[in-house]
PDB file of C-alpha atoms in Angstrom:
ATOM      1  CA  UNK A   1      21.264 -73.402   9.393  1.00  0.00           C
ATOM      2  CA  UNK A   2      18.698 -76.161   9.597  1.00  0.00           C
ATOM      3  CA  UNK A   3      19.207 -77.513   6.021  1.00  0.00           C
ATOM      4  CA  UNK A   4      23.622 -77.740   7.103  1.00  0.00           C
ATOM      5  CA  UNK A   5      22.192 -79.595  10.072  1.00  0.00           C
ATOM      6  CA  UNK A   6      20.077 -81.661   8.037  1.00  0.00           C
ATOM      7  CA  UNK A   7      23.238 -82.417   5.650  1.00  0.00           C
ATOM      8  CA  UNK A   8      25.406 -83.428   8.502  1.00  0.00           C
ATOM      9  CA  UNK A   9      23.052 -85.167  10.261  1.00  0.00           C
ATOM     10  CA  UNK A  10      22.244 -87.439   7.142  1.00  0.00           C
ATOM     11  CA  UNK A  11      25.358 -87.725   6.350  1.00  0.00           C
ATOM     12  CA  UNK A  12      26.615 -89.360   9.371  1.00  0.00           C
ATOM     13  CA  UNK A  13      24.031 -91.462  10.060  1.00  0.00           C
ATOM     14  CA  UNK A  14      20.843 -91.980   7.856  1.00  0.00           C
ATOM     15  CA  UNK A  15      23.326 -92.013   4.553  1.00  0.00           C
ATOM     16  CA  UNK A  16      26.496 -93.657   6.727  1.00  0.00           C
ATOM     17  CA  UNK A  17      29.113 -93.835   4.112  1.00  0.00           C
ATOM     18  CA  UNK A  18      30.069 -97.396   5.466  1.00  0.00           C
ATOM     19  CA  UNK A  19      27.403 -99.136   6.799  1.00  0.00           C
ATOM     20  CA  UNK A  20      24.936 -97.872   4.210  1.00  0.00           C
ATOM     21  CA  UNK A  21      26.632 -97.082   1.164  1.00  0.00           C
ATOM     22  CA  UNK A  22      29.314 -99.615   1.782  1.00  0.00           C
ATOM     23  CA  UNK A  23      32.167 -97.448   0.584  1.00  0.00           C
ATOM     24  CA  UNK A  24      35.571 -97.133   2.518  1.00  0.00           C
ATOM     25  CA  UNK A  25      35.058-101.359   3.851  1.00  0.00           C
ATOM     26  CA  UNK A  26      39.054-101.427   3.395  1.00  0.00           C
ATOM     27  CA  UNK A  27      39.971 -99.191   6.101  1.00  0.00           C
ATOM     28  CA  UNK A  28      36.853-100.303   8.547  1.00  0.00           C
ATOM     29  CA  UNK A  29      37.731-103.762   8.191  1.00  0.00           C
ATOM     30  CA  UNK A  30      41.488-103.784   8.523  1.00  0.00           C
ATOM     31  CA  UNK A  31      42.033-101.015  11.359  1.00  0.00           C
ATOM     32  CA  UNK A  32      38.745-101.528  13.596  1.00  0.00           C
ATOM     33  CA  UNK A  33      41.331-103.996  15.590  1.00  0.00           C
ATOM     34  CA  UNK A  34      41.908-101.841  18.240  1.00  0.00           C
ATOM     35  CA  UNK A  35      39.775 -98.632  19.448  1.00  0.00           C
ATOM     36  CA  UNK A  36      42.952 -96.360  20.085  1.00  0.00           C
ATOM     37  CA  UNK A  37      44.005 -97.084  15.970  1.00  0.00           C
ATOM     38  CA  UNK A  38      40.396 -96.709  14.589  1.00  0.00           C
ATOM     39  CA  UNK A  39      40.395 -93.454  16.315  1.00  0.00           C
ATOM     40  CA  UNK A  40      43.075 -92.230  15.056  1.00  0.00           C
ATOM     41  CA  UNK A  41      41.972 -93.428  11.147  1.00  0.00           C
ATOM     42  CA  UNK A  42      39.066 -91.984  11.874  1.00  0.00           C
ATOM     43  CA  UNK A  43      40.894 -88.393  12.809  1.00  0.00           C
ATOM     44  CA  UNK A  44      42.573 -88.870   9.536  1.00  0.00           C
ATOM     45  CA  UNK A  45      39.879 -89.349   7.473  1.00  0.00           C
ATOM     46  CA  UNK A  46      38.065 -86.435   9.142  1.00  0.00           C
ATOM     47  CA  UNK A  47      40.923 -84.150   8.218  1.00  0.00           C
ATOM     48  CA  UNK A  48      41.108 -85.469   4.972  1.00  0.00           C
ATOM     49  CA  UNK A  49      37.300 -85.445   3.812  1.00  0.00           C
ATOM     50  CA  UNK A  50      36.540 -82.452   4.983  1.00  0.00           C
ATOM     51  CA  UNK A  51      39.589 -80.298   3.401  1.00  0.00           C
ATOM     52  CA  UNK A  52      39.454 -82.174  -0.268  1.00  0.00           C
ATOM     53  CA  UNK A  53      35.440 -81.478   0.232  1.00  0.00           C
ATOM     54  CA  UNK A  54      36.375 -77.477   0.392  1.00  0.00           C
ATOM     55  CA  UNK A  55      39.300 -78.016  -2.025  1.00  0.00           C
ATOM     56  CA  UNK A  56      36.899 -80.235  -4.242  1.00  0.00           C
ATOM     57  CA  UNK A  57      34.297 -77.512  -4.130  1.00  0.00           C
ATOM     58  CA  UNK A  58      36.848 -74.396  -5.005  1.00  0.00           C
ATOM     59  CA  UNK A  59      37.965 -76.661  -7.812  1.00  0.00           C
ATOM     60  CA  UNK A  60      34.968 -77.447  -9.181  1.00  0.00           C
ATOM     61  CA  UNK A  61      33.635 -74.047  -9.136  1.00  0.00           C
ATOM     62  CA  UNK A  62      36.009 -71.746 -10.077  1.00  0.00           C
ATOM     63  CA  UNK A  63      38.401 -73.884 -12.115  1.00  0.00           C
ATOM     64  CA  UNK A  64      36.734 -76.983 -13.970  1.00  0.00           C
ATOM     65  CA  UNK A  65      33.078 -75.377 -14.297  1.00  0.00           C
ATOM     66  CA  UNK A  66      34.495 -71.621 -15.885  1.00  0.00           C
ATOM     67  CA  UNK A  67      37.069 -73.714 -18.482  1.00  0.00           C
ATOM     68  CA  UNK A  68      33.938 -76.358 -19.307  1.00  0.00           C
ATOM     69  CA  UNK A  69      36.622 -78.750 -18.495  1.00  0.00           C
ATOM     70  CA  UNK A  70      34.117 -80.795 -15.564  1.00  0.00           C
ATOM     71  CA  UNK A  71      34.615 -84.246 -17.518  1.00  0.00           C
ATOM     72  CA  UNK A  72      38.330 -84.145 -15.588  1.00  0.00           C
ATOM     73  CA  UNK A  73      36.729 -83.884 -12.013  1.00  0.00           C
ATOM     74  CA  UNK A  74      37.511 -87.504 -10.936  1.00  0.00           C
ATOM     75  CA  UNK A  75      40.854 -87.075 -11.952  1.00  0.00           C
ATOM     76  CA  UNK A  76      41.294 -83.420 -10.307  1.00  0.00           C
ATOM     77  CA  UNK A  77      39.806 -84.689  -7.098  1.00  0.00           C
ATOM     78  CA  UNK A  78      42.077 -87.817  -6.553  1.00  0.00           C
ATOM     79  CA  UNK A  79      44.586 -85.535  -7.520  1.00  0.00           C
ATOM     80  CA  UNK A  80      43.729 -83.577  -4.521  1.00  0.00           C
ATOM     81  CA  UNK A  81      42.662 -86.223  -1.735  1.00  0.00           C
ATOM     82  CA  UNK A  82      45.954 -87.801  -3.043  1.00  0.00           C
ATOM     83  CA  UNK A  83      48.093 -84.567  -2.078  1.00  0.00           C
ATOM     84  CA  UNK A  84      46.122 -84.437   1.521  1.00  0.00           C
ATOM     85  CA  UNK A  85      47.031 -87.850   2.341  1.00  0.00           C
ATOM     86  CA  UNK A  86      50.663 -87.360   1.726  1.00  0.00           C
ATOM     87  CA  UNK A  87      50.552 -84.251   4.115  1.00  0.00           C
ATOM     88  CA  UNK A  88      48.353 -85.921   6.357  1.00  0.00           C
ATOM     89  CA  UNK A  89      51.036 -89.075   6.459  1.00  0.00           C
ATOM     90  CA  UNK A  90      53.818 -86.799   6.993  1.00  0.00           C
ATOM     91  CA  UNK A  91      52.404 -84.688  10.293  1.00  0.00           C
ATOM     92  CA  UNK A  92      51.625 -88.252  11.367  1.00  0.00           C
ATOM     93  CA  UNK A  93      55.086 -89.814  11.251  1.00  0.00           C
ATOM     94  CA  UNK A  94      56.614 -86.819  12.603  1.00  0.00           C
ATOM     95  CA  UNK A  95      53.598 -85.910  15.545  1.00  0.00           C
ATOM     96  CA  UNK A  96      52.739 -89.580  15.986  1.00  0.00           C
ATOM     97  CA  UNK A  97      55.057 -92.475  15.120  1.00  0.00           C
ATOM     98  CA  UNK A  98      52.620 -95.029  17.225  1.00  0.00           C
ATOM     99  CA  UNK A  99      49.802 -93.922  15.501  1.00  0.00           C
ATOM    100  CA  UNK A 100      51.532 -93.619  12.320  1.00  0.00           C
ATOM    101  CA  UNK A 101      52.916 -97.668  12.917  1.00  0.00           C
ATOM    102  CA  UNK A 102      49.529 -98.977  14.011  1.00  0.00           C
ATOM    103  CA  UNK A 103      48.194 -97.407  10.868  1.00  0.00           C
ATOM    104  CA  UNK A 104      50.392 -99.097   8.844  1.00  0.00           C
ATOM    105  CA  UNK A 105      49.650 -99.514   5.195  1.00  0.00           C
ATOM    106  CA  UNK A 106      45.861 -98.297   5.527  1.00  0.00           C
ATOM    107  CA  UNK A 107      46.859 -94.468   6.281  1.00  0.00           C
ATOM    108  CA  UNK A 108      48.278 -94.097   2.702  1.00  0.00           C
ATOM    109  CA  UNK A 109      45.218 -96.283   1.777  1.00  0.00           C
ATOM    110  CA  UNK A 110      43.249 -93.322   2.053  1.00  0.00           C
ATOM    111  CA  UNK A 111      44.056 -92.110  -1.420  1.00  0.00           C
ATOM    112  CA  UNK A 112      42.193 -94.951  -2.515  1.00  0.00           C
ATOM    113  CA  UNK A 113      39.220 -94.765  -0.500  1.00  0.00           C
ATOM    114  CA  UNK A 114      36.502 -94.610  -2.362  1.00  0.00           C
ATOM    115  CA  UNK A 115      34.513 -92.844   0.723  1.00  0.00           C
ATOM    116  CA  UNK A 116      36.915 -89.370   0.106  1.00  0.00           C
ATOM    117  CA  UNK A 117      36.398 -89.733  -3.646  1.00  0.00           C
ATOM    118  CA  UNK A 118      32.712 -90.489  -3.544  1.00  0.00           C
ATOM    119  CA  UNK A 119      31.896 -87.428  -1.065  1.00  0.00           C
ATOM    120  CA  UNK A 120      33.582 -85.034  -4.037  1.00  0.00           C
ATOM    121  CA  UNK A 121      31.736 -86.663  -6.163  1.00  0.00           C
ATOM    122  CA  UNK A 122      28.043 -86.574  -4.624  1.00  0.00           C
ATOM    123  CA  UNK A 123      28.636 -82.747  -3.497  1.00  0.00           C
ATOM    124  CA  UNK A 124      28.857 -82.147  -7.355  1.00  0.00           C
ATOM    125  CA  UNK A 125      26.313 -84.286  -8.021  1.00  0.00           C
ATOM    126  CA  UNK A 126      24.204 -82.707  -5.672  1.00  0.00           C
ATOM    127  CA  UNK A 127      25.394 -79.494  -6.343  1.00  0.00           C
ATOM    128  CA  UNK A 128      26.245 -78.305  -2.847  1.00  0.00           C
ATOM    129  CA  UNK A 129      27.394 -75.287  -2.265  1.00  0.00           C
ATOM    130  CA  UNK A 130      30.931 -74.474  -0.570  1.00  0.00           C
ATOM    131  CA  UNK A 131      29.367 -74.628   2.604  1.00  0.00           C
ATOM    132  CA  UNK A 132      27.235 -77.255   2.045  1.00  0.00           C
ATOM    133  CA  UNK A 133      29.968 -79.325   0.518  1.00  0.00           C
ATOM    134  CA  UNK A 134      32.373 -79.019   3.645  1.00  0.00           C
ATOM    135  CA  UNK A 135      29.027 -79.653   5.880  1.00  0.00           C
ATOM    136  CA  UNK A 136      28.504 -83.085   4.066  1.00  0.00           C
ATOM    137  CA  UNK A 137      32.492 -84.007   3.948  1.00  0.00           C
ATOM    138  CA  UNK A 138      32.673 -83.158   7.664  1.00  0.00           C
ATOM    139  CA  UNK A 139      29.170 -85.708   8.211  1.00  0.00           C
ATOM    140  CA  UNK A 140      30.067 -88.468   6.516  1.00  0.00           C
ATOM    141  CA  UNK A 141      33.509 -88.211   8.082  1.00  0.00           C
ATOM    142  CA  UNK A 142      32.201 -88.258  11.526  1.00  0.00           C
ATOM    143  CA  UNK A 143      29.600 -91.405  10.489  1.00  0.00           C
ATOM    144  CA  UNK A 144      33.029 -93.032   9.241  1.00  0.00           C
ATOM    145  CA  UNK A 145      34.341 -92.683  12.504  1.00  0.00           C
ATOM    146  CA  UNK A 146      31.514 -93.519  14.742  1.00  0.00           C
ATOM    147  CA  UNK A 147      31.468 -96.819  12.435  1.00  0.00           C
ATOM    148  CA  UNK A 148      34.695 -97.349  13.057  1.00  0.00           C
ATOM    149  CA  UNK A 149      35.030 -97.050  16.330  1.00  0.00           C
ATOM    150  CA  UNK A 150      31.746 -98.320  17.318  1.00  0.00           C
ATOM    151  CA  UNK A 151      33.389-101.458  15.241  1.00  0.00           C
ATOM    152  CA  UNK A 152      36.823-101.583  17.149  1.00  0.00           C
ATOM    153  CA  UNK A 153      35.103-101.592  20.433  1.00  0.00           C
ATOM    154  CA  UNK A 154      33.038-104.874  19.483  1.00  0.00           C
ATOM    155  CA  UNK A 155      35.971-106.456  18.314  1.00  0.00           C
ATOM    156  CA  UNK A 156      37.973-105.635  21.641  1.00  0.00           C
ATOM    157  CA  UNK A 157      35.071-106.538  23.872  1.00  0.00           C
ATOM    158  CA  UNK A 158      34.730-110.196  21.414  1.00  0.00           C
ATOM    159  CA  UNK A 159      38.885-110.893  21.170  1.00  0.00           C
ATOM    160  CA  UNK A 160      38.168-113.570  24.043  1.00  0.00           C
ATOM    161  CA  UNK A 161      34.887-114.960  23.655  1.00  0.00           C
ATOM    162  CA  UNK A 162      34.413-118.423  23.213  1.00  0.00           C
ATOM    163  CA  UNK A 163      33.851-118.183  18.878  1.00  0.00           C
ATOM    164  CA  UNK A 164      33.182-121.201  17.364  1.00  0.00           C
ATOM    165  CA  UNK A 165      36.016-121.895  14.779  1.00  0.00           C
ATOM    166  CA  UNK A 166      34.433-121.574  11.540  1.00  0.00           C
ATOM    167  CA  UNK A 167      32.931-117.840  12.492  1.00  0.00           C
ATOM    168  CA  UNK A 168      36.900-116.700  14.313  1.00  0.00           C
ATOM    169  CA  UNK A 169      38.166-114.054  12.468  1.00  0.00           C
ATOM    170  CA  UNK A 170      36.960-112.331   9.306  1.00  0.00           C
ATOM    171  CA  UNK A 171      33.433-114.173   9.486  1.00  0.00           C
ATOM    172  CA  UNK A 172      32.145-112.880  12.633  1.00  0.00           C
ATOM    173  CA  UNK A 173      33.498-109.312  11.679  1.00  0.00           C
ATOM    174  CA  UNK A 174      31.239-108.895   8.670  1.00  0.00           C
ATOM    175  CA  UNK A 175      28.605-110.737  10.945  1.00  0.00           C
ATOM    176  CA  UNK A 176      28.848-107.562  13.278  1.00  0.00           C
ATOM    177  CA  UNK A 177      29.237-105.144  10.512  1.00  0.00           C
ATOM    178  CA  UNK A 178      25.875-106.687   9.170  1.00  0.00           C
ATOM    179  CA  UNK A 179      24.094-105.548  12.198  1.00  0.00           C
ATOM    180  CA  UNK A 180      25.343-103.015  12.974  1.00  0.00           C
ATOM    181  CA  UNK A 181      23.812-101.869   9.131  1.00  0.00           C
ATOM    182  CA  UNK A 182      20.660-103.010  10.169  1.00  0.00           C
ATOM    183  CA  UNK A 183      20.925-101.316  13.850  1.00  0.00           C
ATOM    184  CA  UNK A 184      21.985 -97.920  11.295  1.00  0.00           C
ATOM    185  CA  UNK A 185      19.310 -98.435   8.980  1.00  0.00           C
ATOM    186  CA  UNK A 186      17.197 -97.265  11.745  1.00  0.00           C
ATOM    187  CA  UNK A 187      18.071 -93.858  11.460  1.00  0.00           C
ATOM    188  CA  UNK A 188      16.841 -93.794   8.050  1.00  0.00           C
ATOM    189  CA  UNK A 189      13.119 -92.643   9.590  1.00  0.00           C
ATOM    190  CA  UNK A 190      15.270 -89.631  11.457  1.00  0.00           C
ATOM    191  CA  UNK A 191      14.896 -87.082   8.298  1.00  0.00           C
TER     192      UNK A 191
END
């Protein structure tokens, strides 16, 4: 129990997927706008991780491993995250058509994120178990979010402050996702 908390807890914030391995900057950039949509990508991606983790790990194990076929494992597991995006898109558009709007072209985006592929791909490397593998997808889903929320609410609480010109815009977002890296990097002393 202590080493799953130890996974999760690493994963979420000493090892953030965004802010300290820099993977999945598509998604935090473009739909940390507004709290209410970052949310709700960061719902999806916490669906979405965590099932192609425990897909990703059956696969692996009993499929790609017993037929010595492991050399295919990228292209099984985008296979996979690809097929959980679609469903995830579809219970979206017909649960939440705001959400599904505001998310615009970043939900099917996802398939492309290197953050799902790269948690598949460090659970092998690591060689987590089942457990251990859904335990990591679910952490590093939940750092994702906290990013990208943490993120939105900046950019809300900045929308009308006096910016000089040259920083508006895309320049003072990396600015803020810059320290908020540093203000992450903190946690690295945690474990």
């Amino acid at each position: 129990m202590k080493e799953l908390l130890l996974i999760a807890i690493g994963a979420a914030f000493v090892n953030n997927v965004v802010l300290s391995q820099f993977l999945g900057l598509c998604p935090f950039l473009g739909v940390s706008k507004k709290v209410k949509t970052a949310g709700g990508m960061g719902a999806a991606v916490i669906f979405v991780i965590t099932i192609s983790s425990l897909l990703t790990s059956l696969i692996y194990k009993f499929i790609l491993v017993p037929t010595d076929m492991t050399y295919l494992n990228t292209i099984v597991f985008i296979l996979v995250i690809a097929a959980l995006v679609q469903f995830v898109e579809m219970v979206l558009k017909k649960i939440s058509p705001a959400l599904y709007s505001a998310l615009g072209v970043y939900l099917p985006l996802i398939t492309t994120n290197c953050a799902v592929l790269g948690v598949a791909l460090l659970n092998v490397q690591n060689s987590y178990g089942l457990l251990e593998s859904v335990v990591n997808g679910l952490g590093t889903a939940i750092g994702f979010t906290i990013a990208i929320v943490i993120m939105a609410g900046i950019r809300e609480k900045t929308e009308d402050n006096d910016i000089s010109p040259a920083m508006q815009g895309m320049p003072i977002v990396l600015v803020t996702a810059g320290l908020m890296a540093i203000a992450f990097s903190g946690f690295a002393g945690l474990l």
